[in-house]
Short mmCIF file of C-alpha atoms in Angstrom, two decimals:
data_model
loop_
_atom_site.label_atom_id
_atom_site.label_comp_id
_atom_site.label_asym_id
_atom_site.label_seq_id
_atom_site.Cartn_x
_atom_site.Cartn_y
_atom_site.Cartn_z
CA UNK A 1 -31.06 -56.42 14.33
CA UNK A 2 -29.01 -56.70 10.55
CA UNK A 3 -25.47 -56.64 10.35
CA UNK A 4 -23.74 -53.19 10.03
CA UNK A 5 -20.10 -51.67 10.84
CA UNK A 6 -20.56 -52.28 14.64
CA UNK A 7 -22.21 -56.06 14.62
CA UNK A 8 -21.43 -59.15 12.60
CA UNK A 9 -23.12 -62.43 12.12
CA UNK A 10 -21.32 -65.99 12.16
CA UNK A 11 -22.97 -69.40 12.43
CA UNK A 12 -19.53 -70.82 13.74
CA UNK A 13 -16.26 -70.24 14.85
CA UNK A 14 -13.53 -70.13 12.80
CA UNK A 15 -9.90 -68.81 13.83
CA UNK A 16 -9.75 -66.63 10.66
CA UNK A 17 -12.30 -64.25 12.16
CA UNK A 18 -9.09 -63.16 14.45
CA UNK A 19 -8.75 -61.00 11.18
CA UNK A 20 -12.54 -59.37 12.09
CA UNK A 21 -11.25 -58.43 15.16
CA UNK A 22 -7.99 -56.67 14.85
CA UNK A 23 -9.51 -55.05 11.75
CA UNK A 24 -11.90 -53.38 14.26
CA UNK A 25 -9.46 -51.85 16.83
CA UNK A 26 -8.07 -48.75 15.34
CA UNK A 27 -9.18 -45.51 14.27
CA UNK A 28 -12.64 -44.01 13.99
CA UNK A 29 -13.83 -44.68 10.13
CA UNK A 30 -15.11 -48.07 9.35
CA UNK A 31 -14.99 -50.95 5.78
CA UNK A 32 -18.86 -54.35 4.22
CA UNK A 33 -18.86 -57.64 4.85
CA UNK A 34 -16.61 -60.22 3.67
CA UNK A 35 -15.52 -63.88 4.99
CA UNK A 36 -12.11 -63.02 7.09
CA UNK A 37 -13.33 -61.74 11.02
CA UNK A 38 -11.89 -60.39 13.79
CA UNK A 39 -9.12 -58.52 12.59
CA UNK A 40 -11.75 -55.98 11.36
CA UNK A 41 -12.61 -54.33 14.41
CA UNK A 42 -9.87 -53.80 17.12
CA UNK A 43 -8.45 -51.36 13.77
CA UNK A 44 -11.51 -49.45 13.59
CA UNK A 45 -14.23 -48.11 15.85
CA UNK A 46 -14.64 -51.48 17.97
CA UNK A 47 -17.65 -53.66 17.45
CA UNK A 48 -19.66 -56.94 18.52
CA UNK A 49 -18.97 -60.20 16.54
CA UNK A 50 -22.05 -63.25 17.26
CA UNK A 51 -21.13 -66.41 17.05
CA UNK A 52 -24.66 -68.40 16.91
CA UNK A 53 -25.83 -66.26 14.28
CA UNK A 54 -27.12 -66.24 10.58
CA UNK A 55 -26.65 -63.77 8.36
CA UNK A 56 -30.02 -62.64 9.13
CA UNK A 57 -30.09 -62.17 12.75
CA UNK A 58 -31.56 -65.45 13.03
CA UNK A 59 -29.98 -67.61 16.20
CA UNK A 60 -28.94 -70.92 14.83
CA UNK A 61 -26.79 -71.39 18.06
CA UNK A 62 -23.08 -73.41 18.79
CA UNK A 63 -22.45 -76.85 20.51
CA UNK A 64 -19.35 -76.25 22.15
CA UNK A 65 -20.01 -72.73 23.92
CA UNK A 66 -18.25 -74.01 26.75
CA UNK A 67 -14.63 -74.86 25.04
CA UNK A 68 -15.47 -71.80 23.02
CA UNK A 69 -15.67 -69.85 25.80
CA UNK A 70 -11.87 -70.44 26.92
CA UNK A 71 -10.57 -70.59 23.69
CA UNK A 72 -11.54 -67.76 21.81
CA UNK A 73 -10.03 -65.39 24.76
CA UNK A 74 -6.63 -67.23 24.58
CA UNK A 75 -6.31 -67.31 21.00
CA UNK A 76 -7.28 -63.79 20.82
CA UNK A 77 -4.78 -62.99 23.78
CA UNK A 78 -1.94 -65.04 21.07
CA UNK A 79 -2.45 -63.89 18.30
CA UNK A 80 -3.28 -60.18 18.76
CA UNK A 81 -2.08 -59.17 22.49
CA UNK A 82 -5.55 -58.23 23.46
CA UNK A 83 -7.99 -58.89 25.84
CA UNK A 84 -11.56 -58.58 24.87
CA UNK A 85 -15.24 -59.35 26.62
CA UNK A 86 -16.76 -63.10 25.43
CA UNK A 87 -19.98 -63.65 27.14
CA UNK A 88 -22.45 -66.61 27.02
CA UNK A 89 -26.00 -65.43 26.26
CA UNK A 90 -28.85 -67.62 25.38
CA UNK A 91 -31.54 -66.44 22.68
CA UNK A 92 -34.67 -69.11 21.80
CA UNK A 93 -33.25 -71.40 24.25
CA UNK A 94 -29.54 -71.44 22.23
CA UNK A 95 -26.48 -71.00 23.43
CA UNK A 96 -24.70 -67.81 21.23
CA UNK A 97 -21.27 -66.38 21.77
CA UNK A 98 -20.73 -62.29 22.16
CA UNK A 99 -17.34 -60.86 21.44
CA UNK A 100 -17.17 -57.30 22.52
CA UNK A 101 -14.36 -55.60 20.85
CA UNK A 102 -13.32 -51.82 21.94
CA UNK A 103 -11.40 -49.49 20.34
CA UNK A 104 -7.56 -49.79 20.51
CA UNK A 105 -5.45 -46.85 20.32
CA UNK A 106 -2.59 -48.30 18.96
CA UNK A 107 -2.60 -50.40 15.47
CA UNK A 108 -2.66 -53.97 15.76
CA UNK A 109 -1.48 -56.65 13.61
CA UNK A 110 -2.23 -60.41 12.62
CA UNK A 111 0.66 -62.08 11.34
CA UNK A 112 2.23 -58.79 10.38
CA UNK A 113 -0.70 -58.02 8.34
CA UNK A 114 -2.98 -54.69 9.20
CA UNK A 115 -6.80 -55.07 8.17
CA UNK A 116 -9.26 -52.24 8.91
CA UNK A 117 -12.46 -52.04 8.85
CA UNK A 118 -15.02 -49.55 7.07
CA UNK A 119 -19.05 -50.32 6.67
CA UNK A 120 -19.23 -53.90 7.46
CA UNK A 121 -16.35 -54.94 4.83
CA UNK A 122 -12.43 -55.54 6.07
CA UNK A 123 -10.13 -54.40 3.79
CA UNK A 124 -6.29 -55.04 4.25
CA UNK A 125 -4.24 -51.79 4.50
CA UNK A 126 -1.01 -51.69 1.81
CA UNK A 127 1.11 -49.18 0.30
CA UNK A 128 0.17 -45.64 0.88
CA UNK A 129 -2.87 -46.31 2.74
CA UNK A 130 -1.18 -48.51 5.40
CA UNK A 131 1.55 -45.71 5.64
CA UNK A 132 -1.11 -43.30 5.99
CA UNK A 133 -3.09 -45.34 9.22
CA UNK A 134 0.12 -46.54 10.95
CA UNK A 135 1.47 -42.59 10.88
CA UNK A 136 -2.48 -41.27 12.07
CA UNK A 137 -2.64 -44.02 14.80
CA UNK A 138 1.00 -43.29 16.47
CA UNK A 139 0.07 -39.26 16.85
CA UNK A 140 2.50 -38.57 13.65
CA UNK A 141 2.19 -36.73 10.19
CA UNK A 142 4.34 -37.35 6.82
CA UNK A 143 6.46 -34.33 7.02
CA UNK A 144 7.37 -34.78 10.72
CA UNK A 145 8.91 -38.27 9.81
CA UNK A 146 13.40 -37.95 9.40
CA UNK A 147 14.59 -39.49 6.39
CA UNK A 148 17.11 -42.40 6.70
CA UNK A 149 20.08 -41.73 5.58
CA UNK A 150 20.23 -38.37 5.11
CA UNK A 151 22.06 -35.84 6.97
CA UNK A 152 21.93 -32.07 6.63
CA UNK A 153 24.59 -32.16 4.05
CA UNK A 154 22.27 -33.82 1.76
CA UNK A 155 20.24 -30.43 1.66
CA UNK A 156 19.69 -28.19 -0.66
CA UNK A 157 21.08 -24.66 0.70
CA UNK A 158 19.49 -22.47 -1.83
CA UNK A 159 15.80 -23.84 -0.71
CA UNK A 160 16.98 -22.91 2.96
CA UNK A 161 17.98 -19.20 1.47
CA UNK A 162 14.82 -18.80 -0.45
CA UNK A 163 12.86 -19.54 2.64
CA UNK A 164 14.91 -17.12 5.14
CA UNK A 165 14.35 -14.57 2.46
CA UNK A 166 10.69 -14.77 1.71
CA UNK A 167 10.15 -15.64 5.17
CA UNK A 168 11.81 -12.12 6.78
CA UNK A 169 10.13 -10.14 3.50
CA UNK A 170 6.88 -11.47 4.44
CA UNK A 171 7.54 -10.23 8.32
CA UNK A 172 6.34 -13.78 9.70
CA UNK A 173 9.75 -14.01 10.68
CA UNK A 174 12.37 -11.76 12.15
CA UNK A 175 16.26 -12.70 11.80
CA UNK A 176 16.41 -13.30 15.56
CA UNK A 177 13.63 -16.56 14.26
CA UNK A 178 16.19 -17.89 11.73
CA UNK A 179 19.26 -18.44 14.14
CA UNK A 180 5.04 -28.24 1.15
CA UNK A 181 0.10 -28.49 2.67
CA UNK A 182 -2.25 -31.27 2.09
CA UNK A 183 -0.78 -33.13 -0.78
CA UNK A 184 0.02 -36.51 0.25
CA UNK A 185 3.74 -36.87 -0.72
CA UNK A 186 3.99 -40.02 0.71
CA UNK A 187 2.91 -41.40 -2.55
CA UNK A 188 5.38 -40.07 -4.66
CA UNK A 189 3.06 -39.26 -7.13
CA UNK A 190 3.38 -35.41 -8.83
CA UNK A 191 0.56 -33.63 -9.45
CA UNK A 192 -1.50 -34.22 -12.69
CA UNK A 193 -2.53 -31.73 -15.51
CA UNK A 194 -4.33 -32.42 -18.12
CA UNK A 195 -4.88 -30.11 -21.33
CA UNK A 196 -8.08 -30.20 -23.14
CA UNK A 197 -9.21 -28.00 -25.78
CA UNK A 198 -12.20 -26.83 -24.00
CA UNK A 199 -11.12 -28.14 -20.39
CA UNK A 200 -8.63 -28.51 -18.33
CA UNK A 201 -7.67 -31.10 -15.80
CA UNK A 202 -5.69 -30.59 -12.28
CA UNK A 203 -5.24 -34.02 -10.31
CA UNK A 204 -3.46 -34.20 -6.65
CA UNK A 205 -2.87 -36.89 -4.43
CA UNK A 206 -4.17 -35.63 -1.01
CA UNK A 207 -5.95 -37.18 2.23
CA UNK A 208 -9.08 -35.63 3.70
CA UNK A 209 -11.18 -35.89 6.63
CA UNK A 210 -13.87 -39.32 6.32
CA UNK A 211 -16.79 -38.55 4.81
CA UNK A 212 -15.61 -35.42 3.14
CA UNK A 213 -17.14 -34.45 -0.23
CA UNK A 214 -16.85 -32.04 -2.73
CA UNK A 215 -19.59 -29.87 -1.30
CA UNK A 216 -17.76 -30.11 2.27
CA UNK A 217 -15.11 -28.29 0.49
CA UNK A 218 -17.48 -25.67 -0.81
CA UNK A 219 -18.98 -24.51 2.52
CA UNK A 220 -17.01 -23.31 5.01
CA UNK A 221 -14.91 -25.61 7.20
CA UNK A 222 -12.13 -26.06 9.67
CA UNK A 223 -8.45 -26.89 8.27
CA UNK A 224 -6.58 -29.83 8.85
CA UNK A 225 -3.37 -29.70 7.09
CA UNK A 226 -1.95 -33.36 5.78
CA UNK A 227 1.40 -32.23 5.96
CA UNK A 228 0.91 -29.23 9.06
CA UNK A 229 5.12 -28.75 9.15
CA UNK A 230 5.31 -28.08 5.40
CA UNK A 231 1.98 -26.21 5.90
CA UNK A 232 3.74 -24.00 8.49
CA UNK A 233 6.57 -23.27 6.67
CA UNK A 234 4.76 -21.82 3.68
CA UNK A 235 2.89 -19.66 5.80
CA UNK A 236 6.16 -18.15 7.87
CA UNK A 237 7.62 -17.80 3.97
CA UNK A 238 4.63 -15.49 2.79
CA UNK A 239 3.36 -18.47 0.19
CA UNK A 240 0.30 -19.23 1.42
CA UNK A 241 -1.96 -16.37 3.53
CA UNK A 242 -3.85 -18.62 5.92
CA UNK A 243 -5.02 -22.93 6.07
CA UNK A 244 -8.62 -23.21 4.36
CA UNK A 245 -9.01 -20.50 2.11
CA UNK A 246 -7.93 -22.38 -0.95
CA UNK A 247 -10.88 -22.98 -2.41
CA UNK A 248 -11.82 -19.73 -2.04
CA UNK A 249 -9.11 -17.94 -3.14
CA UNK A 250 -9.71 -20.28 -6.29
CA UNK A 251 -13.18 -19.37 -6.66
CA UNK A 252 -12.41 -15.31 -6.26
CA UNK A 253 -9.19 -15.50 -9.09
CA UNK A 254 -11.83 -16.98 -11.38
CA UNK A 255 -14.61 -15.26 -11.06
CA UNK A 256 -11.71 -12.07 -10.95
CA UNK A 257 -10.67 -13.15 -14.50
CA UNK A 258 -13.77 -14.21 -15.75
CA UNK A 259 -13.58 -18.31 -15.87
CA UNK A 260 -16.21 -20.66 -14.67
CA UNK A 261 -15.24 -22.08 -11.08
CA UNK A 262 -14.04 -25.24 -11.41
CA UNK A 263 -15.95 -28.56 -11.20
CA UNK A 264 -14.63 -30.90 -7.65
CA UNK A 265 -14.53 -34.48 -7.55
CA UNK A 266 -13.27 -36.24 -3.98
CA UNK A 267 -12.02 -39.66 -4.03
CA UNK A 268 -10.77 -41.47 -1.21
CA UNK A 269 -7.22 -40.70 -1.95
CA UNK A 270 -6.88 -37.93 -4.34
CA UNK A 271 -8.90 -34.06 -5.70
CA UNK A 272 -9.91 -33.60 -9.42
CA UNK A 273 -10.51 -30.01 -10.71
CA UNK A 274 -11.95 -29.49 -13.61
CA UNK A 275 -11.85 -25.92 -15.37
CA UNK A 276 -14.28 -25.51 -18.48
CA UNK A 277 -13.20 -23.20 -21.52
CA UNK A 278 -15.05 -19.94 -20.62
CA UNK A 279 -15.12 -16.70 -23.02
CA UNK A 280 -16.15 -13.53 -21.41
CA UNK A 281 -16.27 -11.70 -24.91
CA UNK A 282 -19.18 -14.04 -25.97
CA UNK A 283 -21.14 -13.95 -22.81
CA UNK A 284 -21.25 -10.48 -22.69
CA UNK A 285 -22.03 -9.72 -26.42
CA UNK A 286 -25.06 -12.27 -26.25
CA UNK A 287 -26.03 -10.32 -22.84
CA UNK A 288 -25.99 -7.01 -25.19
CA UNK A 289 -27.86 -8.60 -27.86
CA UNK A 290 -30.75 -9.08 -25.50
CA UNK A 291 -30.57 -5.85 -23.58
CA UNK A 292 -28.30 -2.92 -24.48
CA UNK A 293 -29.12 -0.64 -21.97
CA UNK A 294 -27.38 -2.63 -19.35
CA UNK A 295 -24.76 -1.12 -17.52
CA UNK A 296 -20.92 -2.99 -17.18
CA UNK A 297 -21.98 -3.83 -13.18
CA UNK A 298 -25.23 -5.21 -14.30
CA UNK A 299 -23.52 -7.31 -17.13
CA UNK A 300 -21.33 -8.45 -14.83
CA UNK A 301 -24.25 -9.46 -12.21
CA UNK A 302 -25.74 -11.00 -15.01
CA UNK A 303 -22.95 -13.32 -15.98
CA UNK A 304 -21.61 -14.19 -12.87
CA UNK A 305 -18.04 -12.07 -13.54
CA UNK A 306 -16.59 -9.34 -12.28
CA UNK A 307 -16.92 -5.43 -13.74
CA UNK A 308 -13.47 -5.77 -14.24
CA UNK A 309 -13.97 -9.04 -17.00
CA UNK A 310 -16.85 -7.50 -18.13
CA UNK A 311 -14.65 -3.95 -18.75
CA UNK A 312 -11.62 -6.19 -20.63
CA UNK A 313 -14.44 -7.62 -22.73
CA UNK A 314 -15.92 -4.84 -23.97
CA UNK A 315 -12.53 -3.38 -24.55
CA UNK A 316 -12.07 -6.25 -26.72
CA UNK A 317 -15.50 -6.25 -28.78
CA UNK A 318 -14.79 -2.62 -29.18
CA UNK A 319 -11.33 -3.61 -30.60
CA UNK A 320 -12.71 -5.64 -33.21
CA UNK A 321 -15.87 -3.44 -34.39
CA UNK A 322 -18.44 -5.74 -32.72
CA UNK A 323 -19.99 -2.95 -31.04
CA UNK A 324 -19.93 0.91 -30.35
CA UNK A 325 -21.24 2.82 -27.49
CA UNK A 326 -23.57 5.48 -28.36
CA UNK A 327 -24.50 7.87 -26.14
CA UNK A 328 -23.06 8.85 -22.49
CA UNK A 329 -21.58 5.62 -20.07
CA UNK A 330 -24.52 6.80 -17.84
CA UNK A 331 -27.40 7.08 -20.50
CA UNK A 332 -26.22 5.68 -23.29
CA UNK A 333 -26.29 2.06 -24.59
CA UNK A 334 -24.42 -0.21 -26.48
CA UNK A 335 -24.83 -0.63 -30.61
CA UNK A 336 -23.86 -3.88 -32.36
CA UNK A 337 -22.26 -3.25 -35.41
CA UNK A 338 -23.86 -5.91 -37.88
CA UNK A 339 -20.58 -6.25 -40.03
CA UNK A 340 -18.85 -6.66 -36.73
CA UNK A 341 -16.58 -9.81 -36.13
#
């Protein structure tokens, strides 16, 4: 059996693979191999550390199985506050230590430090991403977290007016009821644009689900808000119509106004769109150049806009002298004028 995010190998004991452990008793993702140990697991999805063990699986065995056997529970007990399962088993005649780690669900620390793991690696959790795992482990979000220091002086009123307005115009909210979604704002990082001439880029700090991808995003799939309180509050003010259409509502405004639908990327911590230059006009004069008899709904089948794009664009070619219609809209076709621009 080879090492993976649930087993790990060691030849001997060492009191630094404490870090393995805790690293291995937290949430449900896991991190690939490296040389700290136990804090790993008790932060993640639990696991099984070997001690007696080669990288390879192979049983090299220990010496001292029996001191190890009361030691490693005490100094586990110390220096994390758990308990977890060590049991002598013997393998080729060799004496090998099992440590059976569970999930905990509550973060734990080693000397203030929180590792998690992911894959068979321990990483050690800092800045936003430690924020992020101490907030998802103790049942709490971003936006449900009070400010220190700040009292409800320290608010702005005309935000709290705009909202009572919007929300009662919207009719999410009556009076009687009045007696910011997934961006990560615990980063404190704005969101990106960059202008291209023939693109355009739209960065945003945000969390998503593990193992989430770009094509997740593109089928259909359940919403979790990041930041469900701001979420709410947007919806009760008419700003946003319902969690998880986004993309689509994205992909329906483009195709409404004739642009390509953006391009995705997902990284751990953040959502690139990219939107390509995209000229209607063009498409659907090369489309006429190959076939003039189409109509505007099979011009706009044929280059993945709607009639309504197609309509502006011919407007537009029409405008200029790049074509003419001859004929009726029903049995006529379209004419490009050579000397057209």
């Amino acid at each position: 059996m080879s090492e993976s995010q649930l087993i790990e190998y060691k030849e001997s004991w060492r009191d630094e693979y404490l870090k393995w452990i805790c690293a291995s008793f937290a949430c449900q993702n896991s991190f690939s191999k490296t040389r700290s140990g136990l804090r790993r697991f008790v932060n993640a999805q639990g696991g099984v550390l070997y001690i007696g063990k080669r990288d390879d699986g192979s049983v090299c065995g220990v010496t001292d199985s029996k001191k190890l056997m009361e030691d490693i529970p005490n100094k586990v007990r110390d220096a994390l506050g758990l308990i977890v399962d060590v049991d002598l088993i013997t393998e080729n005649g060799l004496d090998v230590i099992k440590i059976t780690v569970e999930e905990n669900p509550y973060p734990v620390n080693y000397k203030g430090e929180y590792h998690y793991r992911t894959g068979s690696t321990k990483q050690l959790l800092q800045g936003s991403a430690l924020t992020n795992f101490l907030l998802r482990k103790t049942g709490k979000n971003w936006d449900s977290v009070p400010l220190e220091n700040v009292s409800i002086e320290d608010l702005d009123k005309e935000s709290f007016d705009i909202f009572h307005r919007e929300a009662i115009r919207s009719g999410r909210m009556s009076k009687d009821d009045l007696k910011l979604s997934n961006q990560d704002f615990s980063v404190g990082v704005p969101v990106q644009i960059s202008v291209y001439k023939d693109k355009l880029y739209i960065s945003n700090d945000c969390v998503f689900p593990a193992n989430w991808t770009a094509d997740t995003l593109m089928q259909k799939h359940r919403s979790l808000p990041h930041n469900p309180d701001i979420a709410n509050t947007f919806f009760r003010a008419g700003f946003i119509e319902s969690w998880g259409r986004g993309i689509e509502k994205i992909c329906n405004l483009c195709k409404e106004y004739g642009i390509a639908e953006p391009e995705y990327t997902v990284h751990p911590n953040d959502i690139m769109m990219m939107f390509k230059a995209n000229e209607p006009v063009k498409l659907v004069l090369a489309v006429i150049a190959d076939n003039p008899n189409l109509s505007k709904e099979k011009i706009a089948e044929k280059i993945g806009m709607s009639r309504a794009t197609v309509t502006r664009a011919l407007a537009k070619l029409v405008e200029i002298g790049a074509i003419q219609r001859v004929g009726s809209d029903k049995s006529g076709h379209w004419e490009i004028i050579e000397n057209g621009e």
